[in-house]
PDB file of C-alpha atoms in Angstrom:
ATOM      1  CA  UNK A   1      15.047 -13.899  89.839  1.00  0.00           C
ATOM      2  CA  UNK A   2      13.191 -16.445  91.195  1.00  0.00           C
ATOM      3  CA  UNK A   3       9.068 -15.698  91.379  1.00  0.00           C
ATOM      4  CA  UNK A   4       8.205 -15.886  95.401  1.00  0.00           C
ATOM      5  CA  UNK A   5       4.424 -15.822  94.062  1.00  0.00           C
ATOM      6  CA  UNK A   6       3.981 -12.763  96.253  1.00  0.00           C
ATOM      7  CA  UNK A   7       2.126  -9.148  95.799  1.00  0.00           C
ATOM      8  CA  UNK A   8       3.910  -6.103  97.030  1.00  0.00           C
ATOM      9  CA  UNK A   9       1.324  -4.984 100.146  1.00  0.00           C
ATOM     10  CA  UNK A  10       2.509  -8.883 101.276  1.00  0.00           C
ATOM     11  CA  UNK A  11       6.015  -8.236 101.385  1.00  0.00           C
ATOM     12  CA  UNK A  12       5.463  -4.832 103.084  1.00  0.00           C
ATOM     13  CA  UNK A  13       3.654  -6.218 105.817  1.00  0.00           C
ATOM     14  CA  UNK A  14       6.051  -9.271 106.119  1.00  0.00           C
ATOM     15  CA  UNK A  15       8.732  -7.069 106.247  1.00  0.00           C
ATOM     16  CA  UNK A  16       7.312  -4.746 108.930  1.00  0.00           C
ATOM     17  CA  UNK A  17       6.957  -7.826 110.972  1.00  0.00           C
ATOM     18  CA  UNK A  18      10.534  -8.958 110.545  1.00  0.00           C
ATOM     19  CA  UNK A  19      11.331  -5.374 111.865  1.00  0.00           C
ATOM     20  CA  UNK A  20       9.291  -5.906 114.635  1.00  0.00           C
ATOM     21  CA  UNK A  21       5.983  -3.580 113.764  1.00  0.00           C
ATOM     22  CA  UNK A  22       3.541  -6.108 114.491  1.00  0.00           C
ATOM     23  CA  UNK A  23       1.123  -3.645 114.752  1.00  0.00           C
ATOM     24  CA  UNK A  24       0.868  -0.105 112.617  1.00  0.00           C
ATOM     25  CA  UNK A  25       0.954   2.247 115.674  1.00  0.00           C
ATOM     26  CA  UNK A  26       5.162   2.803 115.982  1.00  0.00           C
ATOM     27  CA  UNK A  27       5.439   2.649 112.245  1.00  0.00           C
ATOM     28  CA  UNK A  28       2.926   5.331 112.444  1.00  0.00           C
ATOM     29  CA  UNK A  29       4.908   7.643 114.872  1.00  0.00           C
ATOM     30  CA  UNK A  30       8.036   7.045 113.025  1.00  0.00           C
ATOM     31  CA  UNK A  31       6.132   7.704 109.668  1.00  0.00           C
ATOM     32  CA  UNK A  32       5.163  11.050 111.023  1.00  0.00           C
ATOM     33  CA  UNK A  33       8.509  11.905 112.401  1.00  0.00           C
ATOM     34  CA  UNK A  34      10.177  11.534 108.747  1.00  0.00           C
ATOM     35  CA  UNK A  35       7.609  13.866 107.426  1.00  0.00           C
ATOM     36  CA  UNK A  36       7.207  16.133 110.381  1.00  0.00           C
ATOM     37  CA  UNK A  37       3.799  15.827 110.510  1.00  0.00           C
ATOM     38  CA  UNK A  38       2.493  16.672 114.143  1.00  0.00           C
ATOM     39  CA  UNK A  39      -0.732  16.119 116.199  1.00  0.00           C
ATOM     40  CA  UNK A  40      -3.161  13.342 116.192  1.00  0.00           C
ATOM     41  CA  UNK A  41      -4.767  13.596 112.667  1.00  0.00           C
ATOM     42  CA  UNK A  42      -1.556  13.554 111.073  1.00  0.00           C
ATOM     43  CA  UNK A  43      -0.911  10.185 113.064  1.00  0.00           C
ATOM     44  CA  UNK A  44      -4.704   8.735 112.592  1.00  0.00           C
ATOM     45  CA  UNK A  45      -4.101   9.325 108.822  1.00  0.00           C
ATOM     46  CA  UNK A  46      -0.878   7.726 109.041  1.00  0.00           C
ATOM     47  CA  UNK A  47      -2.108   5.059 110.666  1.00  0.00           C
ATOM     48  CA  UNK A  48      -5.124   4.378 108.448  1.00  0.00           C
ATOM     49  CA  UNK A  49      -2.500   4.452 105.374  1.00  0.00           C
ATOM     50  CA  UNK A  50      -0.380   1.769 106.528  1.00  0.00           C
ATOM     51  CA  UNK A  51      -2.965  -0.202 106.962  1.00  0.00           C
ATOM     52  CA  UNK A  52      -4.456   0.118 103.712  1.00  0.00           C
ATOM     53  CA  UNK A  53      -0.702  -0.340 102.250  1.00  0.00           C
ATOM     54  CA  UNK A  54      -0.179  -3.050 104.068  1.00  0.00           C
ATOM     55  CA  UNK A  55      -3.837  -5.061 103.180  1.00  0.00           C
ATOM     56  CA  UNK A  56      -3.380  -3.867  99.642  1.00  0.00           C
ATOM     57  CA  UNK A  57      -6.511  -1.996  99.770  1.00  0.00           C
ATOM     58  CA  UNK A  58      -4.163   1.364  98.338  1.00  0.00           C
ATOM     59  CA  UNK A  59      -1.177   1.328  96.344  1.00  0.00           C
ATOM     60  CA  UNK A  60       1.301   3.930  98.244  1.00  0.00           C
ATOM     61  CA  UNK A  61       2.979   7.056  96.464  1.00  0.00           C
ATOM     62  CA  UNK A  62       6.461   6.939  94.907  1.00  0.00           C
ATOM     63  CA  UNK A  63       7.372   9.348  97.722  1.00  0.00           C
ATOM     64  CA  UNK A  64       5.852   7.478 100.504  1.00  0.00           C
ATOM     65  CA  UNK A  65       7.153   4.328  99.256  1.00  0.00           C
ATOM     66  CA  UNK A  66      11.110   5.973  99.463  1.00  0.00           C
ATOM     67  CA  UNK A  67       9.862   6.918 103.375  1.00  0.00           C
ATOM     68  CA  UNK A  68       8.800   3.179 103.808  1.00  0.00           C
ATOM     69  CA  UNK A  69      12.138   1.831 102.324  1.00  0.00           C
ATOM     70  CA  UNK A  70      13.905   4.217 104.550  1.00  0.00           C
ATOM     71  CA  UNK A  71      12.058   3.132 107.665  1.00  0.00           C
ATOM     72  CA  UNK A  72      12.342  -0.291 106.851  1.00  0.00           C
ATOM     73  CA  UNK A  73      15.795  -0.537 105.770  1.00  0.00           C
ATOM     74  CA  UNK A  74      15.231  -1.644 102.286  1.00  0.00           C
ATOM     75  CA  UNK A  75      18.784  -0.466 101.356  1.00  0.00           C
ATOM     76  CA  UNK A  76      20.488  -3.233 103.794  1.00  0.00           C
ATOM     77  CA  UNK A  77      18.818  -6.292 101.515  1.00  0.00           C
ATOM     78  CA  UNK A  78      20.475  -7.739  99.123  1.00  0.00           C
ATOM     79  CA  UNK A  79      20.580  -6.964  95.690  1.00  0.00           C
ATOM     80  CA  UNK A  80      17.547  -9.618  94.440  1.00  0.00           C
ATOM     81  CA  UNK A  81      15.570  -9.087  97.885  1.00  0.00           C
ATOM     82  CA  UNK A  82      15.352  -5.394  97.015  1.00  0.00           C
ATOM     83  CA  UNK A  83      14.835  -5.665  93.029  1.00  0.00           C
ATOM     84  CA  UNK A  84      11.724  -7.971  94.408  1.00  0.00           C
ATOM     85  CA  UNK A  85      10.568  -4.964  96.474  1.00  0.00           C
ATOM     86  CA  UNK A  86      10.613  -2.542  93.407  1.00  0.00           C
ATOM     87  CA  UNK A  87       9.096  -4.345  90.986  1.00  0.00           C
ATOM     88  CA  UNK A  88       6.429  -5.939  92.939  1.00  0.00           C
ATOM     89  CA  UNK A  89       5.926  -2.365  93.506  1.00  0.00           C
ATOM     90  CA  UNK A  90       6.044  -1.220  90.037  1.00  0.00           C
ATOM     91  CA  UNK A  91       3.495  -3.868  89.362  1.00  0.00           C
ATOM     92  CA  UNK A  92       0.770  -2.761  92.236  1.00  0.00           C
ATOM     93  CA  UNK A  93       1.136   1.070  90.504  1.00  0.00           C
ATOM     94  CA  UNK A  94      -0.050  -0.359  87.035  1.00  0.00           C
ATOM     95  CA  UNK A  95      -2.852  -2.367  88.332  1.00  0.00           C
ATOM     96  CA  UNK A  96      -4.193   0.137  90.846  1.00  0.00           C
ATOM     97  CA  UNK A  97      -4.184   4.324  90.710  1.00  0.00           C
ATOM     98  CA  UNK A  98      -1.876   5.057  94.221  1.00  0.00           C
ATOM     99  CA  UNK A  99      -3.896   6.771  97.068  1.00  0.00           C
ATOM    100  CA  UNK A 100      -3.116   7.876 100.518  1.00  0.00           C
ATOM    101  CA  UNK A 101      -6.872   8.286 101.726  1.00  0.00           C
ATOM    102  CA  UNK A 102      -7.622   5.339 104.240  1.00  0.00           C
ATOM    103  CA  UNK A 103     -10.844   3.373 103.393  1.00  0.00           C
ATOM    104  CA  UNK A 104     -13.559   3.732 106.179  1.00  0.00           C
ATOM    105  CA  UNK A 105     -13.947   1.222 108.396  1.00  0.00           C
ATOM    106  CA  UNK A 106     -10.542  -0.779 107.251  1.00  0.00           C
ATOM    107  CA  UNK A 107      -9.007  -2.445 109.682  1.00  0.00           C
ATOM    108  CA  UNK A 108      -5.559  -2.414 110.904  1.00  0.00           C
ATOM    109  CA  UNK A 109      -3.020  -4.959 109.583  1.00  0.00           C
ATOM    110  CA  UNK A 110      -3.189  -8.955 111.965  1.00  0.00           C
ATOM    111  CA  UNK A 111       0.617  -8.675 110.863  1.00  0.00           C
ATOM    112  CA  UNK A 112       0.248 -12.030 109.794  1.00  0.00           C
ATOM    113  CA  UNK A 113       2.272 -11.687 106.584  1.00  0.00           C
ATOM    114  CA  UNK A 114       3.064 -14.673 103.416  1.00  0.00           C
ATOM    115  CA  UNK A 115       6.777 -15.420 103.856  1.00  0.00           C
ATOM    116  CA  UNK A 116       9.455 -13.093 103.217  1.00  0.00           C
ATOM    117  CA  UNK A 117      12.177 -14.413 101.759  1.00  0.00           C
ATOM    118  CA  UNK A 118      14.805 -13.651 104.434  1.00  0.00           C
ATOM    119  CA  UNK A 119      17.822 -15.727 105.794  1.00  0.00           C
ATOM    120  CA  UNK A 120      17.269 -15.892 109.742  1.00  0.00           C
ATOM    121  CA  UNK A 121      20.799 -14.597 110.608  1.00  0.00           C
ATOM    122  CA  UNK A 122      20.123 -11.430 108.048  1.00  0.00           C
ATOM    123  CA  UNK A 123      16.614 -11.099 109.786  1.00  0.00           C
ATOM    124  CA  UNK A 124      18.507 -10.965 113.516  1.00  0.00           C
ATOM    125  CA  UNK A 125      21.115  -8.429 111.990  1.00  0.00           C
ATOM    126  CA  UNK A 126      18.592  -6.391 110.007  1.00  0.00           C
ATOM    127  CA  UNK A 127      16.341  -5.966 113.364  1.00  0.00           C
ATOM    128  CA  UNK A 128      19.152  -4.892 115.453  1.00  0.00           C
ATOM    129  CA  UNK A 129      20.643  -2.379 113.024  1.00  0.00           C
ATOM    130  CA  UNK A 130      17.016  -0.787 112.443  1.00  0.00           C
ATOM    131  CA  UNK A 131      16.805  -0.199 116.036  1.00  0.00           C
ATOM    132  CA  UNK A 132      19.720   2.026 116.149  1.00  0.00           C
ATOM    133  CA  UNK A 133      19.007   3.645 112.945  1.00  0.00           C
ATOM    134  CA  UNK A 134      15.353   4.283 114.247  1.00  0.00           C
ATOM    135  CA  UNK A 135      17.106   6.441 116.962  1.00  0.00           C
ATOM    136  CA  UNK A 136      18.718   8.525 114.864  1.00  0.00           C
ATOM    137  CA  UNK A 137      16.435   9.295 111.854  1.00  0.00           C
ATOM    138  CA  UNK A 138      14.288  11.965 113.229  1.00  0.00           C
ATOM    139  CA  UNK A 139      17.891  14.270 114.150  1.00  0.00           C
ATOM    140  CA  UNK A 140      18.734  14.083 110.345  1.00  0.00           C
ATOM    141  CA  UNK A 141      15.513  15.205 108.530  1.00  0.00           C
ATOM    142  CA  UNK A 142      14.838  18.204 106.462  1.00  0.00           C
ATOM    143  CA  UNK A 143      11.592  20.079 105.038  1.00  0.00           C
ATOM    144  CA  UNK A 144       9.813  19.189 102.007  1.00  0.00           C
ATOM    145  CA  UNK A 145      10.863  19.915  98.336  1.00  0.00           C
ATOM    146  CA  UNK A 146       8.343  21.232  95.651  1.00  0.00           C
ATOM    147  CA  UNK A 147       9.621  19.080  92.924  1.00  0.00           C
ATOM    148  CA  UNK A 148      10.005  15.285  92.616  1.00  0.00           C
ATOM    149  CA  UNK A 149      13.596  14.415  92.127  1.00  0.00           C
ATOM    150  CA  UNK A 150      15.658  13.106  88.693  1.00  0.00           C
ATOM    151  CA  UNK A 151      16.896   9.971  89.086  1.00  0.00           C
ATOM    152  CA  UNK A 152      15.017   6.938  90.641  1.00  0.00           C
ATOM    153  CA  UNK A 153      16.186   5.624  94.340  1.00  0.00           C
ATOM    154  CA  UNK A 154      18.517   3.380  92.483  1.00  0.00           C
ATOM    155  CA  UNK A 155      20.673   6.008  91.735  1.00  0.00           C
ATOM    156  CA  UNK A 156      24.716   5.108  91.856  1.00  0.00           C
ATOM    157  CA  UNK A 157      27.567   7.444  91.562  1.00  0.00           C
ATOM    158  CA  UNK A 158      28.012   8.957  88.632  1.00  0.00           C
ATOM    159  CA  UNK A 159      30.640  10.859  87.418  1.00  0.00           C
ATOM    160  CA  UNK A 160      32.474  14.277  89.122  1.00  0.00           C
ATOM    161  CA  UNK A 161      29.394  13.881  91.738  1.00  0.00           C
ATOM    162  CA  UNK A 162      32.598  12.136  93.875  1.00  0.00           C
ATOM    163  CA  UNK A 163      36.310  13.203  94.830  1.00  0.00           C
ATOM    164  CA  UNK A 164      38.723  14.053  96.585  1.00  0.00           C
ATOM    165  CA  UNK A 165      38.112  16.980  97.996  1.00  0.00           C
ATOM    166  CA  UNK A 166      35.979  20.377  96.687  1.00  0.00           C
ATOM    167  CA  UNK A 167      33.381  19.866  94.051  1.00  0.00           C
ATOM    168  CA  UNK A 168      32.804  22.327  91.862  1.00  0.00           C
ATOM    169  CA  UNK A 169      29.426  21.309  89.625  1.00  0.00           C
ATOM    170  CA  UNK A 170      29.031  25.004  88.043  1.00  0.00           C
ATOM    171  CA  UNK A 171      27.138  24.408  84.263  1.00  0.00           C
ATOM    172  CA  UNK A 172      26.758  20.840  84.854  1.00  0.00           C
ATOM    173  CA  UNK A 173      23.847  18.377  85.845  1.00  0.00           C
ATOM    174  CA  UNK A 174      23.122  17.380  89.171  1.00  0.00           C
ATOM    175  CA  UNK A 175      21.933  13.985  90.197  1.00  0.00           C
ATOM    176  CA  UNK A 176      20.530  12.274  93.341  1.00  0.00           C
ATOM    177  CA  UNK A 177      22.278   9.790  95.036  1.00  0.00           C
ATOM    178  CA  UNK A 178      20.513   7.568  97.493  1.00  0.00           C
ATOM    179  CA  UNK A 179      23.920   5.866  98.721  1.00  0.00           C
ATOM    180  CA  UNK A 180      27.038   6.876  98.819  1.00  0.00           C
ATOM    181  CA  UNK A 181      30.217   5.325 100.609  1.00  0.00           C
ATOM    182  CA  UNK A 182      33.474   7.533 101.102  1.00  0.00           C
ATOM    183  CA  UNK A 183      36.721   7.974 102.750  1.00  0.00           C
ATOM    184  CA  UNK A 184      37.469  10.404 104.580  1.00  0.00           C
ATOM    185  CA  UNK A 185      38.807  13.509 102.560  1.00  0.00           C
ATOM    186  CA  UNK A 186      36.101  12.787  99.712  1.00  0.00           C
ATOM    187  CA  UNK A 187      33.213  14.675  98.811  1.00  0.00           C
ATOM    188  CA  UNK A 188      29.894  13.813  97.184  1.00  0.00           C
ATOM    189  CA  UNK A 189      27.179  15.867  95.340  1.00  0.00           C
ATOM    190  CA  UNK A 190      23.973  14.548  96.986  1.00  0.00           C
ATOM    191  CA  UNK A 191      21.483  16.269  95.847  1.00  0.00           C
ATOM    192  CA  UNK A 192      20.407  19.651  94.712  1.00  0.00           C
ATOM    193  CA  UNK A 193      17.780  22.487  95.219  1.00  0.00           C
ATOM    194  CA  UNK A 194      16.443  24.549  92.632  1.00  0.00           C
ATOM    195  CA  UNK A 195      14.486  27.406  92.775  1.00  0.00           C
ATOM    196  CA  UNK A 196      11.124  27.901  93.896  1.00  0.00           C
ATOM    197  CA  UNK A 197       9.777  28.314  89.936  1.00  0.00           C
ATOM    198  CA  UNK A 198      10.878  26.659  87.016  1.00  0.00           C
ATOM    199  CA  UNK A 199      14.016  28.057  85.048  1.00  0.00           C
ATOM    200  CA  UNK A 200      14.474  30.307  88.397  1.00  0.00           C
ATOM    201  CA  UNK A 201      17.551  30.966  89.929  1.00  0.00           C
ATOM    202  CA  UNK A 202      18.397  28.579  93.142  1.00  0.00           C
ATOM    203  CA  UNK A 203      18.473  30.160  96.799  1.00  0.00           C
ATOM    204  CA  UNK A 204      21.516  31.013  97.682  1.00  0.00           C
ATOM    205  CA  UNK A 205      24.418  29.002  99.777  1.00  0.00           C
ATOM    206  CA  UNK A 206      23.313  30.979 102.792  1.00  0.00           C
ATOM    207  CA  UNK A 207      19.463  29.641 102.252  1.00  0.00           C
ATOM    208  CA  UNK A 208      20.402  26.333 101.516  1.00  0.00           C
ATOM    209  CA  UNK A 209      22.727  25.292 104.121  1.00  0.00           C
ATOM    210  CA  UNK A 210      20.060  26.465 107.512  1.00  0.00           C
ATOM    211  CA  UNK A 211      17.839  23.888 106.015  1.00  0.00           C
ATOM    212  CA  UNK A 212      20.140  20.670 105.714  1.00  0.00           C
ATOM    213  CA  UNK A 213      20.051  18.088 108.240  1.00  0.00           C
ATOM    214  CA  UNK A 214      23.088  17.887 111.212  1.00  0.00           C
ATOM    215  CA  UNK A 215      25.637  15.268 110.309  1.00  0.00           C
ATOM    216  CA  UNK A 216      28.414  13.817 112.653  1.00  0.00           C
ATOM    217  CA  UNK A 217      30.910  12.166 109.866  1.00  0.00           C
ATOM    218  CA  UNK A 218      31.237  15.366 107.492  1.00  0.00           C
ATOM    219  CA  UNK A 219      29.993  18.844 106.942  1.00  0.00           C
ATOM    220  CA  UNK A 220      28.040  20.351 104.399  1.00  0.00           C
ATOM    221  CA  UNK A 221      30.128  22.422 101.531  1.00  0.00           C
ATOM    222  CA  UNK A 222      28.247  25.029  98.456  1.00  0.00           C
ATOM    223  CA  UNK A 223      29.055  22.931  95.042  1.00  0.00           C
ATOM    224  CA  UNK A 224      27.796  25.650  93.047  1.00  0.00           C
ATOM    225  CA  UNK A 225      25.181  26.050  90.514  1.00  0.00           C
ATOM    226  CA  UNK A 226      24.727  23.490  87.949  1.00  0.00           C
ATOM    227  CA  UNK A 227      21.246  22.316  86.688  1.00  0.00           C
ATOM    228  CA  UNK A 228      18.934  19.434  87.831  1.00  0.00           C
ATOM    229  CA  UNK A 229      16.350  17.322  85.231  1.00  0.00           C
ATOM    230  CA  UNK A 230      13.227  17.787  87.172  1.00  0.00           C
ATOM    231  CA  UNK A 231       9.661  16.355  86.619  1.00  0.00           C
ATOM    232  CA  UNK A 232       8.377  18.672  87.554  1.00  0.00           C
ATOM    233  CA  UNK A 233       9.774  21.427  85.105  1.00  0.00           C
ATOM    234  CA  UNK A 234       9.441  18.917  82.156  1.00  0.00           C
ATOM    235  CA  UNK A 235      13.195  19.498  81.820  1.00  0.00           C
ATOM    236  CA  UNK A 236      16.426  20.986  82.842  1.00  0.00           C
ATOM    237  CA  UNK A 237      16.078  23.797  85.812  1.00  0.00           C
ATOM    238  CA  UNK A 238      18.749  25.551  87.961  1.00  0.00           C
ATOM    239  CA  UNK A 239      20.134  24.122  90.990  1.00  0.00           C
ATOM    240  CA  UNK A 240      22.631  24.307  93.906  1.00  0.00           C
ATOM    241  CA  UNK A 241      24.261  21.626  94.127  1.00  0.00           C
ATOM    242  CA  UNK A 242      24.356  20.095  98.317  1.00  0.00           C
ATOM    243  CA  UNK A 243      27.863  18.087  98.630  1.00  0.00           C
ATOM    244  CA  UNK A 244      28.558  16.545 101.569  1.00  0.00           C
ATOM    245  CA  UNK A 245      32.403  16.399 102.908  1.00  0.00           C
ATOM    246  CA  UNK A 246      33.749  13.634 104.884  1.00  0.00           C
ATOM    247  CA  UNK A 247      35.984  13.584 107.916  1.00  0.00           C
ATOM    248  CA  UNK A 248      35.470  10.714 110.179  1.00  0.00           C
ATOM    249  CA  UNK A 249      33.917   7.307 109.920  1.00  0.00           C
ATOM    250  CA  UNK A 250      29.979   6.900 110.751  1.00  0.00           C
ATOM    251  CA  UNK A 251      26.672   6.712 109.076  1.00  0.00           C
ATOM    252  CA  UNK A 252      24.228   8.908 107.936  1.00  0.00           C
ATOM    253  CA  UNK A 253      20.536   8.500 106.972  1.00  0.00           C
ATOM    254  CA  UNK A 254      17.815  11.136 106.120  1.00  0.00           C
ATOM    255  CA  UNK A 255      15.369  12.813 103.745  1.00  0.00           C
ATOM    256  CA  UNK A 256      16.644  15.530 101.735  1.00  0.00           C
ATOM    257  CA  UNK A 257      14.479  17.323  99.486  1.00  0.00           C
ATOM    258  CA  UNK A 258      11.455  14.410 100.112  1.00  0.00           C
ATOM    259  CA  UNK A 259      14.459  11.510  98.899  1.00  0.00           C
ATOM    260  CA  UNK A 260      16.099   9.188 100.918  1.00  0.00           C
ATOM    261  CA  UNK A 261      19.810   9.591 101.923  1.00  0.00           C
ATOM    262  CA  UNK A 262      22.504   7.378 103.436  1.00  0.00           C
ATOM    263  CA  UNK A 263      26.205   8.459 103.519  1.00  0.00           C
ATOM    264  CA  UNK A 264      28.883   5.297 105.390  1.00  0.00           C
ATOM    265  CA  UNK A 265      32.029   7.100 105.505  1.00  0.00           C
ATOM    266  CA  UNK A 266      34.762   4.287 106.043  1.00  0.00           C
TER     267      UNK A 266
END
């Protein structure tokens, strides 16, 4: 891959400009609609972190860097535009600890970015599709989880988390997928939520399922209990696995258990 000679906090910043955040205060109102934070210190803090983020002054968490991929559409990039992202990112963690607390007196962002390295059709297409998916982000979303997830937002299908029809993932692992394309009929594990402790049973269906985001293409099915590899447990923990169920064409995009989601049924 070619070296574009850039840090990550400059292709952040470029890239909120291509989206059209020439400033930090929408990104900052979106930011806090993804998390459901509410009230004005949740959106001052917000606001003071993406500008930090975006000067390079603060190296964002794995968590809040998902959100920002989400937000900004990471996913729709190609395949070298979006390896550039993650390991420019990869390489800001090493040289600085990550931190959300804003800097005093830090000022916001001139959204005067270096160049990102974007075709000008794919930056026309890319801004229009974000405004429609901006719409519809906060109607998906979900609470928090208490435990990071298993597999890194690169995640692909693997196998039995996808088929045609019921899923049953009783004694076996459970994996994250970021994105998943299906036909209608199909079914995909997405995700899964263990209990509240370590080596603790999950909730049950009837627990689980209040909690999940609406969805327009599919519906939400129990995939039983399996077991995810969590971080946080330093190893293997129950889970229920959350498989989604297709039935008509449409996209879906939220945060499930503090990961990012998108489902294109086709």
């Amino acid at each position: 891959m070619a070296d574009h000679g850039l840090e990550w906090h400059s292709l952040l910043d470029a890239l909120c400009v291509e989206r059209g955040y020439l400033d930090n205060g929408e990104l900052a109102s979106r930011y806090c609609e993804v998390t459901r934070r509410t009230g004005l210190s949740a959106y001052e803090s917000a606001y003071k972190s993406l500008a930090n983020w975006r000067q390079g002054l603060h190296t964002p968490t794995r968590r809040n860097f998902r959100i920002l991929g989400l937000l900004l559409g990471v996913d729709s990039l190609d395949g070298e535009r979006r390896a550039l992202w993650t390991t420019l990112y990869e390489q800001a963690q090493r040289r600085r600890p990550a931190g959300e607390a804003p800097q005093a007196g830090a000022p916001a962002s001139t959204g005067r970015p270096a160049r990102w390295p974007l075709g000008r059709g794919a930056t026309v297409l890319l801004a229009a599709g974000l405004l429609a998916v901006c719409g519809v982000v906060a109607g998906y979303l979900t609470g928090r989880s208490d435990a990071p997830a298993e597999t890194g937002p690169t995640a692909s299908a693997v196998p039995g988390q996808i088929a045609d029809g019921p899923i049953d993932m009783t004694g076996q692992r459970i994996y994250w997928l970021q994105f998943v394309r299906l036909r209608p009929g199909q079914s995909a594990v997405v995700h899964g939520k263990r209990g509240a402790r370590c080596g603790a049973p999950p909730p049950s269906w009837d627990e689980v399922l209040p909690e999940l985001p609406a969805v327009a293409s599919g519906e939400w099915a129990d995939g039983g209990v399996g077991y995810r590899v969590s971080r946080a447990c330093q190893g293997p923990t129950p889970a229920r696995a959350v498989v989604f169920s297709a039935h008509r064409q449409g996209t879906e995009m939220f945060i499930l258990y503090d990961d990012p989601v998108t489902i294109v049924v086709d």
